[in-house]
PDB file of C-alpha atoms in Angstrom:
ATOM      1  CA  UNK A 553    -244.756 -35.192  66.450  1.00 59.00           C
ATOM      2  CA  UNK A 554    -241.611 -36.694  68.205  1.00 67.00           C
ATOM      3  CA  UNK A 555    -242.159 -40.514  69.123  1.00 87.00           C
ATOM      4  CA  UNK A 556    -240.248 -40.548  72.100  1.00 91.00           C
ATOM      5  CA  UNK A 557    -240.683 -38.140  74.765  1.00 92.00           C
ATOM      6  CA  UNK A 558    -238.803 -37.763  77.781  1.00 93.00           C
ATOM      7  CA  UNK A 559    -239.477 -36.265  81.192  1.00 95.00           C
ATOM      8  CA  UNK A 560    -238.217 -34.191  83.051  1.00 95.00           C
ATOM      9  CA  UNK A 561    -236.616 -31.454  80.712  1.00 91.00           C
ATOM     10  CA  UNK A 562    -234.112 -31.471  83.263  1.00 92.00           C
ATOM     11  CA  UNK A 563    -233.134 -31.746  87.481  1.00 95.00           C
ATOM     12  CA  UNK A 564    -230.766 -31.249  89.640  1.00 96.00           C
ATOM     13  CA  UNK A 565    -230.039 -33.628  92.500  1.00 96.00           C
ATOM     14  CA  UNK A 566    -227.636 -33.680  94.938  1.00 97.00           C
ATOM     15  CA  UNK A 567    -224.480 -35.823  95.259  1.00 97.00           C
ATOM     16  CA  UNK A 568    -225.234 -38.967  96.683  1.00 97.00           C
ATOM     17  CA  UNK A 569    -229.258 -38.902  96.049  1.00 97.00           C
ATOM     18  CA  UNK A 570    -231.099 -41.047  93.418  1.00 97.00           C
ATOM     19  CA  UNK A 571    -233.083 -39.765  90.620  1.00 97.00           C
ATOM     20  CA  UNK A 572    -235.283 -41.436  88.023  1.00 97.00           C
ATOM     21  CA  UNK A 573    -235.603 -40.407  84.359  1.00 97.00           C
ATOM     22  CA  UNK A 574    -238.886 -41.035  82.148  1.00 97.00           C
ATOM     23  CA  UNK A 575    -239.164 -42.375  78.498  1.00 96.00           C
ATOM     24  CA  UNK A 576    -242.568 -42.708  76.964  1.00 96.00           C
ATOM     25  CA  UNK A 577    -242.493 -43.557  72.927  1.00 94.00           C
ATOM     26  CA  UNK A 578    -245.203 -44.309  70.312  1.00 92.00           C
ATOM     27  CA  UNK A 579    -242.490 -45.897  67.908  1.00 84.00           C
ATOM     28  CA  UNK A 580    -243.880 -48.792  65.787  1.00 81.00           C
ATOM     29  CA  UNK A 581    -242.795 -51.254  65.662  1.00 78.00           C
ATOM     30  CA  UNK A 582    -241.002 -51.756  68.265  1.00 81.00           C
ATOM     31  CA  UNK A 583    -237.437 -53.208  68.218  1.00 79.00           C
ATOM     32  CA  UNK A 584    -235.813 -52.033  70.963  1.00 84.00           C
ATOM     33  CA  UNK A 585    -234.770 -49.488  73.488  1.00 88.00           C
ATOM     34  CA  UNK A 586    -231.501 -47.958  74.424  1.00 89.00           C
ATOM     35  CA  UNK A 587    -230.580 -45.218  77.079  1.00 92.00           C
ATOM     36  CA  UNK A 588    -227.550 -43.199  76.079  1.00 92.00           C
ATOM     37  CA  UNK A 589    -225.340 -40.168  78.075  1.00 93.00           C
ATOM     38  CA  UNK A 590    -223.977 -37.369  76.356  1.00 89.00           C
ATOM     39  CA  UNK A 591    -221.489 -35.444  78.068  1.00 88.00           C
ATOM     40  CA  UNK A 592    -221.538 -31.573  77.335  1.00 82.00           C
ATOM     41  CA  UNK A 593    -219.699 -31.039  73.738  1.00 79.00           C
ATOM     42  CA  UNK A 594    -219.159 -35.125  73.421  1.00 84.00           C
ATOM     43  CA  UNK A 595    -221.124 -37.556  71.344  1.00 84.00           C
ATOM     44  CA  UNK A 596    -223.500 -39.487  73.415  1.00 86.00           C
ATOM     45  CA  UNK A 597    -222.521 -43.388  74.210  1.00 87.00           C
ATOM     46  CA  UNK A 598    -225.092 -46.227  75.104  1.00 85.00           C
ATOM     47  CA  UNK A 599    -225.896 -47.215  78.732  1.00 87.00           C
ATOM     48  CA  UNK A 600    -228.464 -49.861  78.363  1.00 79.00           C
ATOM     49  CA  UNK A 601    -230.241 -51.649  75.832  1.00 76.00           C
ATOM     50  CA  UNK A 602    -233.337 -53.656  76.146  1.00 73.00           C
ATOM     51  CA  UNK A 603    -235.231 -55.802  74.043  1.00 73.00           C
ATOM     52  CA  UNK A 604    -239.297 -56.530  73.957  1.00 71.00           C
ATOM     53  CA  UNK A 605    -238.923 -59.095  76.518  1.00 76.00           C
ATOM     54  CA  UNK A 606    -236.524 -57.654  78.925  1.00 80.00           C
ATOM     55  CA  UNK A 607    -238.062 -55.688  82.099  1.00 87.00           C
ATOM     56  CA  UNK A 608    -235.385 -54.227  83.923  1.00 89.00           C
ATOM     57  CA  UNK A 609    -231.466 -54.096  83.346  1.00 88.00           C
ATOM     58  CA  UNK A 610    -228.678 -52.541  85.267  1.00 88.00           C
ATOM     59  CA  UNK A 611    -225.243 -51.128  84.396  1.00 87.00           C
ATOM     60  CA  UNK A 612    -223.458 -49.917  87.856  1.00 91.00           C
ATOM     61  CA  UNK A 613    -225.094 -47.381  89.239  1.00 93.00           C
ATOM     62  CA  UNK A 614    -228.054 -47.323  86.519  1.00 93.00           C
ATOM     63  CA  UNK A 615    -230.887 -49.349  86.507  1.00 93.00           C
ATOM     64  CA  UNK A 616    -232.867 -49.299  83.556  1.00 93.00           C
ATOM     65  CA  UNK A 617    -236.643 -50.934  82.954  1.00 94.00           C
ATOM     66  CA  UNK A 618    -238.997 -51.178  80.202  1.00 92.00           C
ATOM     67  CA  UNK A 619    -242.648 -52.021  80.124  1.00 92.00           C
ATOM     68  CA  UNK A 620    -243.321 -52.353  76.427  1.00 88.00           C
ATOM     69  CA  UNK A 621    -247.228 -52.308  77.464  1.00 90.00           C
ATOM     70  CA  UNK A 622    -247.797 -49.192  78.010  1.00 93.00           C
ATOM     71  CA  UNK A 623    -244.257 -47.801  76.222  1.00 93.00           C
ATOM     72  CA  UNK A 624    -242.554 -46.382  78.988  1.00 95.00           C
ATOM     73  CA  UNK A 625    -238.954 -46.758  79.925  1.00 95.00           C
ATOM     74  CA  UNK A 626    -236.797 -45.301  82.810  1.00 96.00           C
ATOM     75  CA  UNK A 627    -233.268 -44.687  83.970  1.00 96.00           C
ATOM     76  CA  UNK A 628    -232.458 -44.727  87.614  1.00 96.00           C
ATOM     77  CA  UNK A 629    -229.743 -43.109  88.839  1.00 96.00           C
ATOM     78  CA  UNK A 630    -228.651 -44.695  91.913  1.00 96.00           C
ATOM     79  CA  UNK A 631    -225.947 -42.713  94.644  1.00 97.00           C
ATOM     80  CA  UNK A 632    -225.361 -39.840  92.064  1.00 96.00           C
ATOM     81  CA  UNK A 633    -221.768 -38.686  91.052  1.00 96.00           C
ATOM     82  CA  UNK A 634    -221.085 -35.319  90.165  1.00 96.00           C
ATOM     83  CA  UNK A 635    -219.684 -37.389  86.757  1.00 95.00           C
ATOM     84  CA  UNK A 636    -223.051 -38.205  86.305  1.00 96.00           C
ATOM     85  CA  UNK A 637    -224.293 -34.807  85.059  1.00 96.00           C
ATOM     86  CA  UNK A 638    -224.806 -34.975  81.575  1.00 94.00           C
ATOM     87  CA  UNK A 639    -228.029 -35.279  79.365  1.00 92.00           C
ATOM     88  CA  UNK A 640    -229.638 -38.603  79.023  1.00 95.00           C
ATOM     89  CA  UNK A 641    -231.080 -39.759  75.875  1.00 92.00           C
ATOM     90  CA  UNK A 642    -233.776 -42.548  75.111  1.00 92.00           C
ATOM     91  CA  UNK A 643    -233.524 -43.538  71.939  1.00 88.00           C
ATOM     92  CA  UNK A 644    -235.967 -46.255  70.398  1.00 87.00           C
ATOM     93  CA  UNK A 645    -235.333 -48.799  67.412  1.00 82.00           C
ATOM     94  CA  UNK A 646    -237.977 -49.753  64.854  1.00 77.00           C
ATOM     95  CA  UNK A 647    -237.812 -53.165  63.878  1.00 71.00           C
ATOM     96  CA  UNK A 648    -237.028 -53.644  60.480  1.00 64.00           C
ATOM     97  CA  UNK A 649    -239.578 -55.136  58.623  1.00 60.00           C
ATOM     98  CA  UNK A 650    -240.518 -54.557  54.897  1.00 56.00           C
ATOM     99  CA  UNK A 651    -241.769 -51.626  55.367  1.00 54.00           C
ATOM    100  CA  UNK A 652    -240.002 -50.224  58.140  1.00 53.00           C
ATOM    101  CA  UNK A 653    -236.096 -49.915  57.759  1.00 56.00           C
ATOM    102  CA  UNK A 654    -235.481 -49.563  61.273  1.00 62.00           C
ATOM    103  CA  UNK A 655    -235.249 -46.079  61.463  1.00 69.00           C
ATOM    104  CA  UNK A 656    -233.391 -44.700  65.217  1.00 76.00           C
ATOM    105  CA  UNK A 657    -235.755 -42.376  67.049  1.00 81.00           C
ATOM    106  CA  UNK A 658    -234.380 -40.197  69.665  1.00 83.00           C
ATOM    107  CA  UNK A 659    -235.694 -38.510  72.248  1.00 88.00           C
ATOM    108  CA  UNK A 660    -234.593 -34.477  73.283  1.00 86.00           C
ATOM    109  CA  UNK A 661    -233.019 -35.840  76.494  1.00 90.00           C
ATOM    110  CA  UNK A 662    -233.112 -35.116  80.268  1.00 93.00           C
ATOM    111  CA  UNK A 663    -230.130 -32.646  81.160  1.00 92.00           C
ATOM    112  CA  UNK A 664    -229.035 -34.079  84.658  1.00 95.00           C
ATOM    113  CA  UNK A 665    -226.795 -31.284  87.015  1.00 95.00           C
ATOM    114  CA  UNK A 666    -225.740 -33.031  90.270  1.00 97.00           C
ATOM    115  CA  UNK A 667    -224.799 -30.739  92.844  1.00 96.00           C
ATOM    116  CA  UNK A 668    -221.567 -31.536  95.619  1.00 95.00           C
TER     117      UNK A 668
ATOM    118  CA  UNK B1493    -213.854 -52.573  64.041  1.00 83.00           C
ATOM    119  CA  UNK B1494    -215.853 -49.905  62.821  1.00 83.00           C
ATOM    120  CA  UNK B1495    -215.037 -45.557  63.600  1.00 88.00           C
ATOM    121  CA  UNK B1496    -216.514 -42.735  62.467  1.00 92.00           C
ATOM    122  CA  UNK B1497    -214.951 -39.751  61.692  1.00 93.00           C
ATOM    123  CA  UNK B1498    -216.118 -36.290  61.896  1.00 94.00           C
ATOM    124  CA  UNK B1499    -214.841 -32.624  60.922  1.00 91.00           C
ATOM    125  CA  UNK B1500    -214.139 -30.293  61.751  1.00 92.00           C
ATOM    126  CA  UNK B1501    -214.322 -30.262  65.480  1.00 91.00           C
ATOM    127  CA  UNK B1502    -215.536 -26.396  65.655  1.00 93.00           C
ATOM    128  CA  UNK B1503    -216.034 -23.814  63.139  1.00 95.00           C
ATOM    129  CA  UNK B1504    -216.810 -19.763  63.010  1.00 96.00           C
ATOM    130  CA  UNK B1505    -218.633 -18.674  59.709  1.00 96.00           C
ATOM    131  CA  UNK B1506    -220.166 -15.477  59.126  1.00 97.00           C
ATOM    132  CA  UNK B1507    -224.071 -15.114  58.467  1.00 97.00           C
ATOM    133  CA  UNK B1508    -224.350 -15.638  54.425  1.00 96.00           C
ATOM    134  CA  UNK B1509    -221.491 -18.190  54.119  1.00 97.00           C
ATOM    135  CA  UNK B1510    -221.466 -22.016  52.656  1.00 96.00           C
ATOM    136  CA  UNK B1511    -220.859 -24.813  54.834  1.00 95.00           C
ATOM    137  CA  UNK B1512    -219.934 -28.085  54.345  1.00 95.00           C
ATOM    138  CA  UNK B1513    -219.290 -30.830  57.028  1.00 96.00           C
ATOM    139  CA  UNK B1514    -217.928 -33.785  56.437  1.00 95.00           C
ATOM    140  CA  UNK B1515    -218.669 -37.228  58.217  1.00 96.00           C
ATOM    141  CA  UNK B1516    -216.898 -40.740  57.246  1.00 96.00           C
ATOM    142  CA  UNK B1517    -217.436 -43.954  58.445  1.00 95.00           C
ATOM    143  CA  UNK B1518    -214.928 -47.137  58.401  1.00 93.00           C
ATOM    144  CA  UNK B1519    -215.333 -50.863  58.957  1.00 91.00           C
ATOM    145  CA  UNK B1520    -218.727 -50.956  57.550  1.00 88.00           C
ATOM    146  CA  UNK B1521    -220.515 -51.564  54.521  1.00 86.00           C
ATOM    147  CA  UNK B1522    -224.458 -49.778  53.809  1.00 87.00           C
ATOM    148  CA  UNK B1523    -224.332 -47.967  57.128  1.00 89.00           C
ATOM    149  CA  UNK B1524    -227.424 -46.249  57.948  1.00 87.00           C
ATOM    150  CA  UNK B1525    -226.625 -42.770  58.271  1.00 91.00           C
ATOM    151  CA  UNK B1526    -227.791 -39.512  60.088  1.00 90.00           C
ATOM    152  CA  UNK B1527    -227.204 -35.950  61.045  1.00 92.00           C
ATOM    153  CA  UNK B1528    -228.302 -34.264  63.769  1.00 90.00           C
ATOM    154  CA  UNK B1529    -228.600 -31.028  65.510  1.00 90.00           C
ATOM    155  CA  UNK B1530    -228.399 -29.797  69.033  1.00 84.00           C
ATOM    156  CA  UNK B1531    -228.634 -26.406  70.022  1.00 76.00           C
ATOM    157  CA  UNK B1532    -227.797 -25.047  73.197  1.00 70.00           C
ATOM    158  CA  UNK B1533    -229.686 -26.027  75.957  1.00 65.00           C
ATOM    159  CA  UNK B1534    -231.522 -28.552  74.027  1.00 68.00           C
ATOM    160  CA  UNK B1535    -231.887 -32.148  72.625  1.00 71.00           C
ATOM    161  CA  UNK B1536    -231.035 -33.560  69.449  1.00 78.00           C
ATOM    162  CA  UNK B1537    -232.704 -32.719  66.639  1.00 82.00           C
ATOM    163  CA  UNK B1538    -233.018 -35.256  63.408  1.00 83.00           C
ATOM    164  CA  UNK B1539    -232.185 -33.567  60.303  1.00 90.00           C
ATOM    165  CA  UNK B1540    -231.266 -35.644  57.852  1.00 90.00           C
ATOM    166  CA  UNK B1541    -230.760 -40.004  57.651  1.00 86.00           C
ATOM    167  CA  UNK B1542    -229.761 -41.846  54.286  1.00 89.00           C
ATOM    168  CA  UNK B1543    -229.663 -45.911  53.776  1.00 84.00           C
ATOM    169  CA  UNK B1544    -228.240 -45.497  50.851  1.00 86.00           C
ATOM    170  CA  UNK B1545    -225.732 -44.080  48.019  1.00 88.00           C
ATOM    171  CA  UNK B1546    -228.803 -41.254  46.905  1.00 83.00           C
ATOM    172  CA  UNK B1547    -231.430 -42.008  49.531  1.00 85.00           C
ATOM    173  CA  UNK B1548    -231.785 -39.236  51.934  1.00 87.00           C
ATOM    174  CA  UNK B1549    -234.762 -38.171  53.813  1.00 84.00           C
ATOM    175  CA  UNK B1550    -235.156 -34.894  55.123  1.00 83.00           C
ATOM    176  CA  UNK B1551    -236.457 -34.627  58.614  1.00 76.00           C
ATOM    177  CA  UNK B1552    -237.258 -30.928  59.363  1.00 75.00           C
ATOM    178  CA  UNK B1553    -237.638 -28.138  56.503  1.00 68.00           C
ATOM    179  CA  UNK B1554    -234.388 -26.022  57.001  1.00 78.00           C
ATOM    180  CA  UNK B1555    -232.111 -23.933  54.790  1.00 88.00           C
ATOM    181  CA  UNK B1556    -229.501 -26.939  55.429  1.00 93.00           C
ATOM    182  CA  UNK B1557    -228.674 -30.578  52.822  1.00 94.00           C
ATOM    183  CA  UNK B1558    -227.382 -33.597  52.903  1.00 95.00           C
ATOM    184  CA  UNK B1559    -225.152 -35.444  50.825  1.00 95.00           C
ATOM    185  CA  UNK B1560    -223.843 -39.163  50.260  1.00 95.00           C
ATOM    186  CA  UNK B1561    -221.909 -39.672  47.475  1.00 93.00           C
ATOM    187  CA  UNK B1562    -220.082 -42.509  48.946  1.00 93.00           C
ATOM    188  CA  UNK B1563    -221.373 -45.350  50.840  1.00 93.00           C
ATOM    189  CA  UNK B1564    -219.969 -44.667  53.909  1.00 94.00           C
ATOM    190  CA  UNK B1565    -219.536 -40.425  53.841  1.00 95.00           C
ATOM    191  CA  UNK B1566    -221.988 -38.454  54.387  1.00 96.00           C
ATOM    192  CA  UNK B1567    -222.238 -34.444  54.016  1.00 96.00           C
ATOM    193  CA  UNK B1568    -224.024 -31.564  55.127  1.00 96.00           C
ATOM    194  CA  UNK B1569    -224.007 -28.352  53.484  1.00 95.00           C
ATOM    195  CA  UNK B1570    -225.538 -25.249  53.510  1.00 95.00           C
ATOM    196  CA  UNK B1571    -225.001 -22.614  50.339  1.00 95.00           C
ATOM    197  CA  UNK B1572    -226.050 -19.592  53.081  1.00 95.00           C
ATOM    198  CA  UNK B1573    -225.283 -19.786  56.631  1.00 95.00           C
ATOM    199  CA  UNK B1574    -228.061 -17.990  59.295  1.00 94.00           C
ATOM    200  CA  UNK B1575    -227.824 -17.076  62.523  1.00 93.00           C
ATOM    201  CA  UNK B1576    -230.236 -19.634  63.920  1.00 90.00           C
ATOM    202  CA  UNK B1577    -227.926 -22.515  62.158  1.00 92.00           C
ATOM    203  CA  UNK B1578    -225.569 -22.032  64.985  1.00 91.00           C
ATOM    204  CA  UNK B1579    -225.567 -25.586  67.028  1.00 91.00           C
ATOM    205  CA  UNK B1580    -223.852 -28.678  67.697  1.00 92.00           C
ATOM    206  CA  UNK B1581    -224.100 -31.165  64.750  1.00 95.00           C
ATOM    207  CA  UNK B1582    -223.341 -34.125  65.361  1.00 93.00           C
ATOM    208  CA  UNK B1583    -222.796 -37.312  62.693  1.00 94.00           C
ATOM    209  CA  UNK B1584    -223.913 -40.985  63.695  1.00 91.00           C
ATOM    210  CA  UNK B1585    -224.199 -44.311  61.487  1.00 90.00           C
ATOM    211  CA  UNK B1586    -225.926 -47.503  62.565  1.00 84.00           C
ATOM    212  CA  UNK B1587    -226.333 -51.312  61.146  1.00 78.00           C
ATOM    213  CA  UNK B1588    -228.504 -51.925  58.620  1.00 72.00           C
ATOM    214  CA  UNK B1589    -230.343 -54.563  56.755  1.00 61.00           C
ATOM    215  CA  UNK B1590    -231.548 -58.101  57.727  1.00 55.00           C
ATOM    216  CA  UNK B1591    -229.805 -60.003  60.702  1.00 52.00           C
ATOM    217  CA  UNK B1592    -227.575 -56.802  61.240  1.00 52.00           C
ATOM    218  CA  UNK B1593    -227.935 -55.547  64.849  1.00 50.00           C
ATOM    219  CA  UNK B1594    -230.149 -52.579  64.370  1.00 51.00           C
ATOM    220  CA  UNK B1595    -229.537 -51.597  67.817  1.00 61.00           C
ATOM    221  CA  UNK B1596    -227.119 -48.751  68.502  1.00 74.00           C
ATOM    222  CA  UNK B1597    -226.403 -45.473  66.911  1.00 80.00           C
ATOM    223  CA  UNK B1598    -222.439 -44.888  67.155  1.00 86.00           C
ATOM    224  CA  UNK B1599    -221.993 -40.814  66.984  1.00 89.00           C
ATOM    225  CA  UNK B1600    -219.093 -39.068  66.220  1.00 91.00           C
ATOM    226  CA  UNK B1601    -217.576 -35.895  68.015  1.00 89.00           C
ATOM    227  CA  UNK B1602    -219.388 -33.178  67.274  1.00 92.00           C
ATOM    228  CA  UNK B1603    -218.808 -30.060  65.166  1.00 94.00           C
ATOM    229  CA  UNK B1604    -219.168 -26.699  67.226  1.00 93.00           C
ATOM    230  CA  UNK B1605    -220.589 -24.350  64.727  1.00 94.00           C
ATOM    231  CA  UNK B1606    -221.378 -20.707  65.756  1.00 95.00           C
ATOM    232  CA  UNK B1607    -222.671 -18.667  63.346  1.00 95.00           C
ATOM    233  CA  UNK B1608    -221.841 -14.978  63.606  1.00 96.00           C
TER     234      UNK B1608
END
């Protein structure tokens, strides 16, 4: 069973509108969370990170926040672009402990299209 | 710095054929390594992640190995090719071990591979 899931499979939004993207995880323990893009044929490349402690962080136009409570994460997408269609991709860190190496666990993404 | 390198960019190979992809990583020492898979439409797929010379773990039961018989290259292979192994593969290391920043995967291009 995948230990980070991520909703919706994918939208479409309009230029200009915001949209928010969900991340819920079971990964254990928990290091720390990181939202990456991937544009079509590319490799993806980190947005955000955030640690255990951190609620909310922002990177331009995306706003990310973490409640490590209940293990949910999401990415909003503020004033859309039509650059910003792409997947999105929440990927979670174990920590590294003695018996955990701190393996990367990656969610199946959430294909954004925006729309002029 | 650190750069990964990953060929070829796209391939063609006909159902029954070997394959063998190559991924390299520089700057680094005991990267933890991965491949994974993305077919069309859909999100990335674990296959295979080493953290070490001879230590790979096999996500997903496939026709498809892995290979690392350098520190920092890592190999996938397949001795016959099937239809369904058409995707997008792509190669990513991270940090490992204690005080390293297990934080970000760092992926490389990509390797188009249609099977036909």
């Amino acid at each position: 069973k995948n230990q980070v899931e991520q909703s919706p499979q994918s939208l479409i939004i309009l230029e200009g509108k915001n949209c928010t993207l969900q991340c819920n995880y079971t990964v254990s323990p928990f290091s720390n969370l990181r939202w990456y893009k991937q544009d079509t044929g590319r490799g993806p490349v980190s947005l955000t990170i955030m640690t255990f402690s951190e609620n909310t962080k922002s990177n331009g136009r995306y706003t990310a926040t973490l409640d490590a409570d209940t293990k949910q994460s999401s990415l909003h997408i503020t004033a859309s672009q039509l650059s910003d269609s792409a997947s999105y991709i929440c990927v979670v860190s174990q920590r590294m402990t003695t018996d955990s190496w701190g393996k990367l666990q990656f969610g199946a993404g959430t294909q954004v299209v925006v729309t002029p | 710095s650190q750069t990964i390198h990953q060929w070829p960019a796209t391939l063609v190979q006909p159902v029954g054929s070997p394959l063998s992809l190559e991924c390299t990583v520089e700057g680094t020492s005991n990267p933890n390594l991965y491949w994974y898979r993305q077919a069309a439409g859909r999100g990335l797929q674990l296959l295979f992640y080493s953290i070490g010379i001879d230590q790979i773990s096999s996500e997903v039961p496939q026709n498809l190995s892995a290979s690392r018989p350098q520190d920092r290259q890592f190999i996938l292979s397949s001795k016959k090719l099937l239809l369904s192994d058409s995707g997008f593969y792509l190669c990513a290391w991270s940090f490992s071990g204690p005080g390293r920043p297990n934080t970000e995967a760092f992926f490389g291009q990509g390797t188009r591979l249609t099977v036909v």
